[in-house]
Amino acid sequence: LVAPRPDVIFHLAGIVSGEAEANFDLGYRVNLDGTRALFDAVRLAAFAPRLVFTSSIAVFGAPFPDVIPDEFHPTPLTSYGTQKQMSEALLADYTRRGFFDGIGIRLPTICVRPGKPNKAASGFFSGIIREPLAGQEAILPVPRSVLHTHASPRSAVNFLIHAAEIDGDKVGPRRNLTMPGVAVTVGEQIEALERIAGAEVARRIREQPDETIWAIVKGWPTRFEARRARELGFAAEQSFDEIIRAHIEDELDGKIV
């Protein structure tokens, strides 16, 4: 992977949250050991590229203030979050040692994810929008009162590009940044869906509580200050309506079933 000595490396590979919790060994083997193997390959190649690592808001654990400030200490409550936090520490140390120029971006939940559902515990946030818009039923496994922060795939791409281009000296030694996003409840997601696509589409959501998913999701943070990221030029949507419209334009060719 590093033999061509690229100027920029994007490290997005990983086992998602729900699967990392269900399969302890696989989660650590991929999310931590795999990350360190990549970092060491770059170190041994001795060419110091920019390395952009996708971390997660799962590095934070309860109890939380109403808004998570940039100085809030990571205390993950899942194996996935722990693996991401450990990888963040490696990124900061390898950057300090000059092995590469690393930037870690803590992504909010990316919504609406295209394609088929995966094993992420957060997958329903996308599913309750994506499936109804495609004429399919969606399962909602948590209460409508759940508050969460989202950004669109468009924003995720822009986060990655900006992280690849940003001046590392402006970032300083704190190399892991919490990205901005839109904080809404699940109920507000559904209201936005109804505004844009109509009540018939919104009725395709079926509430079916899942205690396993709820146990993971309730340990996640809800809102973020993301001041450092905003000051460094990272930007996301201002409303969940924008996120839904982006999905319709980019993935559905502007059409709703």
Coordinates of C-alpha atoms in Angstrom, one line a residue:
L1 CA 0.0 0.0 0.0
V2 CA 2.8 2.5 0.8
A3 CA 5.3 1.4 -1.9
P4 CA 4.2 4.1 -4.3
R5 CA 4.9 6.7 -1.5
P6 CA 1.7 8.7 -1.9
D7 CA 1.5 12.3 -0.7
V8 CA -1.7 11.6 1.2
I9 CA -3.1 8.4 2.7
F10 CA -6.8 8.1 3.8
H11 CA -7.3 5.5 6.4
L12 CA -11.1 4.7 6.5
A13 CA -11.0 0.9 6.9
G14 CA -12.5 -0.6 10.0
I15 CA -15.1 -2.9 11.6
V16 CA -18.2 -0.9 12.5
S17 CA -19.5 -0.3 16.0
G18 CA -22.1 -3.0 16.3
E19 CA -19.9 -5.7 14.9
A20 CA -16.9 -4.6 16.9
E21 CA -19.0 -5.0 20.1
A22 CA -20.3 -8.4 19.0
N23 CA -16.9 -9.7 17.9
F24 CA -14.2 -8.6 20.3
D25 CA -11.2 -10.2 18.7
L26 CA -12.1 -9.1 15.2
G27 CA -12.7 -5.5 16.3
Y28 CA -9.3 -5.2 17.9
R29 CA -7.6 -7.1 15.1
V30 CA -8.9 -4.8 12.4
N31 CA -9.5 -1.4 14.2
L32 CA -6.4 -1.3 16.4
D33 CA -3.9 -3.9 15.1
G34 CA -4.7 -3.1 11.5
T35 CA -4.3 0.7 12.1
R36 CA -1.0 0.2 13.8
A37 CA 0.2 -2.1 11.0
L38 CA -0.5 0.7 8.5
F39 CA 1.1 3.3 10.6
D40 CA 4.2 1.2 11.0
A41 CA 4.4 0.5 7.3
V42 CA 4.4 4.2 6.7
R43 CA 7.0 4.7 9.4
L44 CA 9.4 2.1 8.0
A45 CA 9.0 3.5 4.5
A46 CA 10.4 6.8 5.8
F47 CA 8.6 9.3 3.6
A48 CA 6.2 11.2 6.0
P49 CA 3.0 11.7 4.0
R50 CA -0.1 13.4 5.3
L51 CA -2.3 10.7 6.8
V52 CA -6.0 11.3 7.4
F53 CA -7.6 8.9 9.9
T54 CA -11.4 8.6 10.3
S55 CA -12.1 8.4 14.0
S56 CA -15.5 8.6 15.7
I57 CA -17.6 10.4 18.3
A58 CA -17.7 7.0 20.0
V59 CA -14.4 8.0 21.7
F60 CA -16.6 9.9 24.1
G61 CA -18.6 8.2 26.9
A62 CA -21.3 9.3 29.4
P63 CA -21.9 11.2 31.6
F64 CA -22.0 14.1 29.2
P65 CA -22.6 17.8 29.4
D66 CA -25.4 19.1 27.1
V67 CA -22.8 20.1 24.6
I68 CA -19.4 18.3 24.3
P69 CA -16.6 20.9 24.3
D70 CA -13.4 20.3 22.4
E71 CA -11.6 19.8 25.7
F72 CA -13.9 17.0 26.9
H73 CA -11.9 13.9 27.9
P74 CA -12.5 10.8 25.8
T75 CA -13.9 7.9 27.9
P76 CA -15.4 5.4 25.5
L77 CA -18.0 3.0 26.6
T78 CA -17.8 0.6 23.7
S79 CA -15.0 -1.6 22.3
Y80 CA -15.3 0.4 19.0
G81 CA -14.8 3.7 20.7
T82 CA -11.9 2.3 22.7
Q83 CA -10.2 1.1 19.5
K84 CA -10.7 4.5 17.9
Q85 CA -9.3 6.3 21.0
M86 CA -6.2 4.1 21.0
S87 CA -5.7 4.7 17.3
E88 CA -6.0 8.5 17.9
A89 CA -3.2 8.3 20.5
L90 CA -1.0 6.4 18.1
L91 CA -1.7 8.9 15.4
A92 CA -0.7 11.8 17.7
D93 CA 2.6 10.0 18.7
Y94 CA 3.6 9.0 15.2
T95 CA 3.0 12.6 14.1
R96 CA 5.0 13.9 17.0
R97 CA 7.9 11.6 16.0
G98 CA 7.7 12.8 12.4
F99 CA 6.8 9.4 10.9
F100 CA 3.9 11.0 9.1
D101 CA 1.8 14.2 9.3
G102 CA -1.5 12.9 10.8
I103 CA -4.9 14.4 11.1
G104 CA -7.7 12.5 12.9
I105 CA -11.3 13.5 12.2
R106 CA -14.0 12.4 14.6
L107 CA -16.9 11.9 12.3
P108 CA -20.5 12.4 13.5
T109 CA -22.9 9.7 12.2
I110 CA -22.9 9.9 8.4
C111 CA -26.5 10.1 7.2
V112 CA -28.0 9.2 4.8
R113 CA -25.6 6.4 4.0
P114 CA -26.2 5.0 0.5
G115 CA -26.4 1.3 -0.3
K116 CA -27.4 -1.6 1.9
P117 CA -27.6 -1.5 5.7
N118 CA -24.4 -2.6 7.5
K119 CA -23.8 -3.8 11.0
A120 CA -23.2 -0.4 12.6
A121 CA -25.4 0.3 15.6
S122 CA -26.0 3.7 14.1
G123 CA -27.3 2.2 10.9
F124 CA -31.0 2.9 11.7
F125 CA -30.4 6.7 11.6
S126 CA -29.9 6.3 7.8
G127 CA -32.3 3.4 7.4
I128 CA -35.3 5.3 8.6
I129 CA -34.7 7.8 5.8
R130 CA -33.2 5.7 3.1
E131 CA -35.6 2.8 3.1
P132 CA -38.9 4.9 3.2
L133 CA -37.6 7.1 0.3
A134 CA -37.0 3.9 -1.7
G135 CA -40.5 2.6 -1.0
Q136 CA -39.4 0.1 1.7
E137 CA -40.3 -0.4 5.4
A138 CA -37.7 0.7 7.9
I139 CA -37.2 -0.4 11.5
L140 CA -36.7 2.1 14.3
P141 CA -35.1 0.3 17.3
V142 CA -34.8 3.3 19.7
P143 CA -37.1 5.9 21.1
R144 CA -37.9 9.0 19.0
S145 CA -36.5 11.2 21.8
V146 CA -32.9 10.0 21.0
L147 CA -30.7 13.1 20.1
H148 CA -27.8 12.6 17.8
T149 CA -25.4 14.5 15.5
H150 CA -25.3 13.9 11.8
A151 CA -23.5 15.0 8.7
S152 CA -24.1 14.0 5.1
P153 CA -21.8 11.9 2.9
R154 CA -21.2 15.2 1.0
S155 CA -19.9 16.7 4.2
A156 CA -17.8 13.6 5.0
V157 CA -16.1 13.9 1.6
N158 CA -15.4 17.6 2.2
F159 CA -14.0 16.8 5.7
L160 CA -11.6 14.3 4.2
I161 CA -10.4 16.7 1.5
H162 CA -10.0 19.6 3.9
A163 CA -8.1 17.4 6.3
A164 CA -5.7 16.4 3.5
E165 CA -5.0 20.0 2.6
I166 CA -5.0 21.8 5.9
D167 CA -1.8 23.3 7.3
G168 CA -0.6 21.0 10.1
D169 CA 1.1 23.9 11.9
K170 CA -2.3 25.5 12.4
V171 CA -3.7 22.3 13.8
G172 CA -0.9 22.1 16.4
P173 CA -0.1 19.0 18.5
R174 CA -3.8 18.1 19.2
R175 CA -4.2 16.2 16.0
N176 CA -7.7 14.7 16.5
L177 CA -10.6 17.0 15.7
T178 CA -14.3 16.7 16.3
M179 CA -16.2 17.5 13.1
P180 CA -19.3 19.7 13.1
G181 CA -22.8 18.3 12.3
V182 CA -26.5 18.7 12.7
A183 CA -28.0 17.7 16.1
V184 CA -31.6 16.4 15.9
T185 CA -33.8 13.9 17.6
V186 CA -35.0 10.8 15.8
G187 CA -38.5 12.4 15.9
E188 CA -37.1 15.5 14.2
Q189 CA -35.5 13.3 11.5
I190 CA -38.9 11.8 10.8
E191 CA -40.6 15.2 10.8
A192 CA -38.1 16.4 8.2
L193 CA -38.8 13.3 6.1
E194 CA -42.5 14.0 6.2
R195 CA -41.9 17.7 5.3
I196 CA -39.9 16.7 2.2
A197 CA -41.5 13.4 1.1
G198 CA -44.9 13.4 2.7
A199 CA -46.8 11.5 5.4
E200 CA -47.2 8.3 3.4
V201 CA -43.4 7.9 3.1
A202 CA -42.9 8.7 6.8
R203 CA -45.5 6.0 7.7
R204 CA -43.1 3.3 6.3
I205 CA -41.2 3.5 9.6
R206 CA -42.1 0.8 12.1
E207 CA -41.0 1.1 15.7
Q208 CA -39.5 -2.1 17.1
P209 CA -37.3 -1.6 20.2
D210 CA -34.0 -3.4 20.2
E211 CA -32.3 -3.5 23.6
T212 CA -28.9 -4.4 22.2
I213 CA -28.8 -1.4 19.9
W214 CA -30.3 0.9 22.6
A215 CA -27.6 -0.2 25.1
I216 CA -24.9 1.0 22.7
V217 CA -26.6 4.2 21.4
K218 CA -27.6 5.5 24.9
G219 CA -23.8 5.6 25.7
W220 CA -23.1 8.0 22.8
P221 CA -22.8 11.8 23.1
T222 CA -25.4 14.0 21.5
R223 CA -24.2 17.5 20.7
F224 CA -20.7 18.9 20.0
E225 CA -19.1 22.3 20.1
A226 CA -16.6 21.5 17.3
R227 CA -15.2 25.0 17.7
R228 CA -11.6 24.0 16.6
A229 CA -12.8 22.3 13.5
R230 CA -15.0 25.2 12.5
E231 CA -12.2 27.7 13.1
L232 CA -10.0 25.5 10.9
G233 CA -12.5 25.6 8.0
F234 CA -14.5 22.4 8.4
A235 CA -18.2 22.9 7.7
A236 CA -21.4 20.8 7.6
E237 CA -25.1 21.2 6.9
Q238 CA -27.3 23.6 9.0
S239 CA -30.4 21.4 9.0
F240 CA -31.5 17.8 8.6
D241 CA -33.7 18.9 5.7
E242 CA -30.5 19.7 3.8
I243 CA -29.2 16.2 4.6
I244 CA -32.3 14.5 3.2
R245 CA -32.3 16.7 0.1
A246 CA -28.6 15.9 -0.5
H247 CA -29.5 12.1 -0.4
I248 CA -32.4 12.5 -2.8
E249 CA -30.2 14.5 -5.3
D250 CA -27.1 12.4 -5.0
E251 CA -28.5 8.8 -4.7
L252 CA -32.1 8.9 -6.0
D253 CA -31.7 11.1 -9.0
G254 CA -34.0 13.6 -7.4
K255 CA -36.9 11.1 -7.3
I256 CA -38.9 9.6 -4.4
V257 CA -40.7 6.3 -4.7

